[in-house]
PDB file of C-alpha atoms and ligand atoms in Angstrom:
ATOM      1  CA  MET A1035      24.297 108.816 112.815  1.00 73.00           C
ATOM      2  CA  THR A1036      22.962 111.995 114.339  1.00 91.00           C
ATOM      3  CA  VAL A1037      24.433 114.011 117.171  1.00 97.00           C
ATOM      4  CA  GLN A1038      22.256 113.476 120.222  1.00 98.00           C
ATOM      5  CA  ARG A1039      22.089 114.751 123.763  1.00 98.00           C
ATOM      6  CA  THR A1040      21.589 112.508 126.752  1.00 98.00           C
ATOM      7  CA  PHE A1041      21.061 113.272 130.412  1.00 98.00           C
ATOM      8  CA  SER A1042      23.509 111.983 133.030  1.00 99.00           C
ATOM      9  CA  ILE A1043      23.737 112.020 136.822  1.00 99.00           C
ATOM     10  CA  LEU A1044      26.894 111.398 138.833  1.00 99.00           C
ATOM     11  CA  LYS A1045      25.294 109.871 141.919  1.00 99.00           C
ATOM     12  CA  PRO A1046      26.051 110.460 145.632  1.00 99.00           C
ATOM     13  CA  ASP A1047      28.528 107.563 145.813  1.00 99.00           C
ATOM     14  CA  ALA A1048      30.566 109.280 143.075  1.00 99.00           C
ATOM     15  CA  THR A1049      30.569 112.730 144.685  1.00 99.00           C
ATOM     16  CA  GLU A1050      31.300 111.191 148.112  1.00 98.00           C
ATOM     17  CA  ARG A1051      34.390 109.386 146.790  1.00 98.00           C
ATOM     18  CA  ASN A1052      35.618 112.401 144.770  1.00 98.00           C
ATOM     19  CA  LEU A1053      35.180 110.526 141.489  1.00 99.00           C
ATOM     20  CA  THR A1054      33.472 113.221 139.410  1.00 98.00           C
ATOM     21  CA  GLY A1055      36.648 114.140 137.542  1.00 98.00           C
ATOM     22  CA  ALA A1056      37.600 110.520 136.887  1.00 98.00           C
ATOM     23  CA  ILE A1057      34.149 109.742 135.494  1.00 99.00           C
ATOM     24  CA  ASN A1058      34.121 112.913 133.389  1.00 99.00           C
ATOM     25  CA  ALA A1059      37.517 111.892 132.019  1.00 99.00           C
ATOM     26  CA  MET A1060      35.939 108.619 130.859  1.00 98.00           C
ATOM     27  CA  PHE A1061      33.135 110.547 129.145  1.00 99.00           C
ATOM     28  CA  GLU A1062      35.559 112.880 127.402  1.00 98.00           C
ATOM     29  CA  SER A1063      38.045 110.200 126.379  1.00 98.00           C
ATOM     30  CA  ASN A1064      35.112 108.333 124.825  1.00 98.00           C
ATOM     31  CA  GLY A1065      34.137 111.315 122.693  1.00 98.00           C
ATOM     32  CA  PHE A1066      31.344 112.851 124.764  1.00 98.00           C
ATOM     33  CA  ARG A1067      31.192 116.623 125.183  1.00 98.00           C
ATOM     34  CA  ILE A1068      29.840 117.816 128.540  1.00 98.00           C
ATOM     35  CA  VAL A1069      27.634 120.652 127.270  1.00 98.00           C
ATOM     36  CA  ALA A1070      25.942 121.396 130.621  1.00 98.00           C
ATOM     37  CA  GLN A1071      26.786 120.457 134.178  1.00 98.00           C
ATOM     38  CA  LYS A1072      25.902 121.478 137.739  1.00 98.00           C
ATOM     39  CA  ARG A1073      26.352 120.056 141.216  1.00 98.00           C
ATOM     40  CA  VAL A1074      23.096 120.054 143.156  1.00 98.00           C
ATOM     41  CA  GLN A1075      21.472 118.650 146.269  1.00 98.00           C
ATOM     42  CA  LEU A1076      18.209 117.062 145.121  1.00 98.00           C
ATOM     43  CA  SER A1077      15.126 117.671 147.233  1.00 98.00           C
ATOM     44  CA  ARG A1078      12.982 114.661 148.135  1.00 98.00           C
ATOM     45  CA  HIS A1079      10.278 115.981 145.814  1.00 98.00           C
ATOM     46  CA  GLN A1080      12.725 116.328 142.889  1.00 98.00           C
ATOM     47  CA  ALA A1081      14.051 112.786 143.361  1.00 98.00           C
ATOM     48  CA  GLU A1082      10.544 111.317 143.726  1.00 98.00           C
ATOM     49  CA  GLN A1083       9.405 113.025 140.528  1.00 98.00           C
ATOM     50  CA  PHE A1084      12.541 112.146 138.583  1.00 98.00           C
ATOM     51  CA  TYR A1085      12.151 108.436 139.368  1.00 98.00           C
ATOM     52  CA  ILE A1086       8.322 108.416 139.291  1.00 97.00           C
ATOM     53  CA  VAL A1087       8.309 105.622 136.646  1.00 96.00           C
ATOM     54  CA  HIS A1088       9.752 103.333 139.341  1.00 97.00           C
ATOM     55  CA  LYS A1089       7.109 104.298 141.939  1.00 98.00           C
ATOM     56  CA  GLU A1090       5.628 100.794 142.152  1.00 98.00           C
ATOM     57  CA  ARG A1091       9.006  99.048 142.335  1.00 98.00           C
ATOM     58  CA  PRO A1092      10.058  97.715 145.746  1.00 98.00           C
ATOM     59  CA  PHE A1093      13.304  99.690 145.661  1.00 98.00           C
ATOM     60  CA  TYR A1094      11.660 103.093 145.005  1.00 98.00           C
ATOM     61  CA  GLY A1095      11.782 104.390 148.589  1.00 98.00           C
ATOM     62  CA  GLU A1096      15.407 103.387 149.109  1.00 98.00           C
ATOM     63  CA  LEU A1097      16.339 104.795 145.706  1.00 98.00           C
ATOM     64  CA  VAL A1098      14.869 108.193 146.603  1.00 98.00           C
ATOM     65  CA  ASP A1099      16.533 108.152 150.048  1.00 98.00           C
ATOM     66  CA  TYR A1100      19.852 107.306 148.419  1.00 98.00           C
ATOM     67  CA  MET A1101      19.620 109.977 145.716  1.00 98.00           C
ATOM     68  CA  ILE A1102      19.098 112.699 148.338  1.00 98.00           C
ATOM     69  CA  SER A1103      21.803 111.357 150.683  1.00 98.00           C
ATOM     70  CA  GLY A1104      24.440 113.696 149.214  1.00 98.00           C
ATOM     71  CA  PRO A1105      25.136 115.995 146.283  1.00 98.00           C
ATOM     72  CA  VAL A1106      24.857 114.819 142.699  1.00 99.00           C
ATOM     73  CA  VAL A1107      26.176 116.254 139.433  1.00 99.00           C
ATOM     74  CA  VAL A1108      23.555 116.583 136.701  1.00 99.00           C
ATOM     75  CA  GLN A1109      24.868 116.788 133.150  1.00 98.00           C
ATOM     76  CA  VAL A1110      24.008 116.933 129.486  1.00 98.00           C
ATOM     77  CA  LEU A1111      26.325 114.868 127.294  1.00 99.00           C
ATOM     78  CA  GLU A1112      26.561 115.267 123.537  1.00 98.00           C
ATOM     79  CA  LYS A1113      27.876 112.767 121.004  1.00 98.00           C
ATOM     80  CA  GLU A1114      26.713 110.866 117.943  1.00 98.00           C
ATOM     81  CA  ASN A1115      24.130 108.330 119.127  1.00 98.00           C
ATOM     82  CA  ALA A1116      24.706 109.632 122.681  1.00 98.00           C
ATOM     83  CA  VAL A1117      21.861 107.792 124.428  1.00 98.00           C
ATOM     84  CA  GLN A1118      22.995 104.296 123.471  1.00 98.00           C
ATOM     85  CA  ALA A1119      26.683 105.223 123.552  1.00 98.00           C
ATOM     86  CA  ASN A1120      26.354 106.335 127.170  1.00 99.00           C
ATOM     87  CA  ARG A1121      24.425 103.221 128.151  1.00 98.00           C
ATOM     88  CA  ASP A1122      27.231 101.161 126.643  1.00 98.00           C
ATOM     89  CA  LEU A1123      29.885 103.188 128.485  1.00 99.00           C
ATOM     90  CA  MET A1124      28.009 102.999 131.820  1.00 99.00           C
ATOM     91  CA  GLY A1125      27.575  99.220 131.650  1.00 98.00           C
ATOM     92  CA  ALA A1126      24.890  97.097 133.282  1.00 98.00           C
ATOM     93  CA  THR A1127      22.775  98.596 136.092  1.00 98.00           C
ATOM     94  CA  ASN A1128      24.170  96.002 138.486  1.00 98.00           C
ATOM     95  CA  PRO A1129      27.964  96.411 138.496  1.00 98.00           C
ATOM     96  CA  ALA A1130      28.295  92.660 139.105  1.00 98.00           C
ATOM     97  CA  ASN A1131      27.044  92.234 135.521  1.00 98.00           C
ATOM     98  CA  ALA A1132      28.908  95.165 133.973  1.00 98.00           C
ATOM     99  CA  ALA A1133      31.581  94.596 131.321  1.00 98.00           C
ATOM    100  CA  GLU A1134      35.253  95.430 131.827  1.00 98.00           C
ATOM    101  CA  GLY A1135      36.101  99.019 130.993  1.00 98.00           C
ATOM    102  CA  THR A1136      32.637 100.393 131.755  1.00 98.00           C
ATOM    103  CA  ILE A1137      32.053 103.132 134.336  1.00 98.00           C
ATOM    104  CA  ARG A1138      30.031 100.872 136.605  1.00 98.00           C
ATOM    105  CA  LYS A1139      32.528  98.009 136.438  1.00 98.00           C
ATOM    106  CA  THR A1140      35.293 100.477 137.261  1.00 98.00           C
ATOM    107  CA  PHE A1141      33.622 102.513 139.998  1.00 98.00           C
ATOM    108  CA  ALA A1142      30.198 101.255 141.134  1.00 98.00           C
ATOM    109  CA  GLU A1143      29.757  99.610 144.528  1.00 98.00           C
ATOM    110  CA  SER A1144      26.294  98.022 144.205  1.00 98.00           C
ATOM    111  CA  ILE A1145      23.084  98.138 142.159  1.00 98.00           C
ATOM    112  CA  GLU A1146      22.019 101.155 144.249  1.00 98.00           C
ATOM    113  CA  ARG A1147      25.423 102.847 144.598  1.00 98.00           C
ATOM    114  CA  ASN A1148      26.063 102.432 140.878  1.00 98.00           C
ATOM    115  CA  SER A1149      27.744 105.819 140.343  1.00 99.00           C
ATOM    116  CA  VAL A1150      25.869 107.029 137.247  1.00 99.00           C
ATOM    117  CA  HIS A1151      22.441 107.393 135.702  1.00 98.00           C
ATOM    118  CA  GLY A1152      21.924 107.787 131.965  1.00 98.00           C
ATOM    119  CA  SER A1153      18.754 108.271 129.926  1.00 98.00           C
ATOM    120  CA  ASP A1154      17.278 105.090 128.441  1.00 98.00           C
ATOM    121  CA  SER A1155      15.755 106.656 125.304  1.00 98.00           C
ATOM    122  CA  VAL A1156      15.927 109.802 123.208  1.00 98.00           C
ATOM    123  CA  GLU A1157      12.426 110.744 124.386  1.00 98.00           C
ATOM    124  CA  ASN A1158      13.344 110.374 128.070  1.00 98.00           C
ATOM    125  CA  ALA A1159      16.611 112.237 127.502  1.00 98.00           C
ATOM    126  CA  ALA A1160      14.659 115.302 126.356  1.00 98.00           C
ATOM    127  CA  ILE A1161      12.308 115.054 129.363  1.00 98.00           C
ATOM    128  CA  GLU A1162      15.152 114.561 131.848  1.00 98.00           C
ATOM    129  CA  ILE A1163      17.268 117.383 130.389  1.00 98.00           C
ATOM    130  CA  ALA A1164      14.320 119.784 130.586  1.00 98.00           C
ATOM    131  CA  TYR A1165      13.724 118.756 134.209  1.00 98.00           C
ATOM    132  CA  PHE A1166      17.107 120.171 135.253  1.00 98.00           C
ATOM    133  CA  PHE A1167      18.297 122.636 132.610  1.00 98.00           C
ATOM    134  CA  SER A1168      16.969 125.667 130.764  1.00 98.00           C
ATOM    135  CA  GLY A1169      18.014 126.084 127.145  1.00 96.00           C
ATOM    136  CA  SER A1170      20.460 128.861 127.948  1.00 97.00           C
ATOM    137  CA  GLU A1171      22.343 126.624 130.405  1.00 98.00           C
ATOM    138  CA  ILE A1172      23.281 124.177 127.635  1.00 97.00           C
ATOM    139  CA  VAL A1173      26.238 125.383 125.612  1.00 97.00           C
ATOM    140  CA  GLY A1174      27.372 123.103 122.828  1.00 91.00           C
TER     141      GLY A1174
HETATM  142  P1  CMP B1076      19.167 104.263 137.309  1.00 96.42           P
HETATM  143  O1  CMP B1076      19.673 104.128 135.918  1.00 96.42           O
HETATM  144  O2  CMP B1076      19.456 105.548 138.004  1.00 96.42           O
HETATM  145  O3  CMP B1076      17.582 104.023 137.330  1.00 96.42           O
HETATM  146  C1  CMP B1076      16.895 103.485 138.439  1.00 96.42           C
HETATM  147  C2  CMP B1076      17.812 103.071 139.516  1.00 96.42           C
HETATM  148  O4  CMP B1076      17.264 102.247 140.511  1.00 96.42           O
HETATM  149  C3  CMP B1076      18.930 102.245 138.928  1.00 96.42           C
HETATM  150  O5  CMP B1076      19.787 103.100 138.190  1.00 96.42           O
HETATM  151  C4  CMP B1076      19.530 101.592 140.170  1.00 96.42           C
HETATM  152  O6  CMP B1076      20.603 102.321 140.707  1.00 96.42           O
HETATM  153  C5  CMP B1076      18.382 101.652 141.172  1.00 96.42           C
HETATM  154  N1  CMP B1076      18.045 100.336 141.700  1.00 96.42           N
HETATM  155  C6  CMP B1076      18.118  99.998 142.988  1.00 96.42           C
HETATM  156  N2  CMP B1076      17.726  98.727 143.153  1.00 96.42           N
HETATM  157  C7  CMP B1076      17.398  98.244 141.924  1.00 96.42           C
HETATM  158  C8  CMP B1076      16.916  96.993 141.440  1.00 96.42           C
HETATM  159  N3  CMP B1076      16.697  95.957 142.255  1.00 96.42           N
HETATM  160  N4  CMP B1076      16.710  96.875 140.120  1.00 96.42           N
HETATM  161  C9  CMP B1076      16.917  97.923 139.269  1.00 96.42           C
HETATM  162  N5  CMP B1076      17.358  99.142 139.677  1.00 96.42           N
HETATM  163  C10 CMP B1076      17.588  99.286 141.004  1.00 96.42           C
END
């Protein structure tokens, strides 16, 4: 196994409900190190570009509106096999399908207000990290 970095977002439903510490506690108790983190208000342009792969999906407009509806916390998480490990910890995109003990089962309200985003591949993790962080902002 190699130590990897993955990109994470605590979404507006998490910041709104003051859940950032509780979710970070789940990351840390599951062996992730939070090696970069900042709370930001995404611009419409930033959110549109971040989710550009979903541009043709029917939910794209609502997704962008939602992601700019309040502050988010963008993060870099480090752990062995971090990309898959975080997807396992987050649980299914739709919390109705998420397993017990996952972040989305515990906290998410709906498929849109699903509390967290995590990279789906090592390649996308590198792209997403570089979209929000400079090298000097990541301290392992
Ligand atoms: P995320 O991992 O951030 O990537 C795309 C997001 O689109 C996804 O989480 C969901 O929160 C959101 N989304 C909203 N509606 C849907 C849908 N019908 N199917 C998949 N993703 C959706």
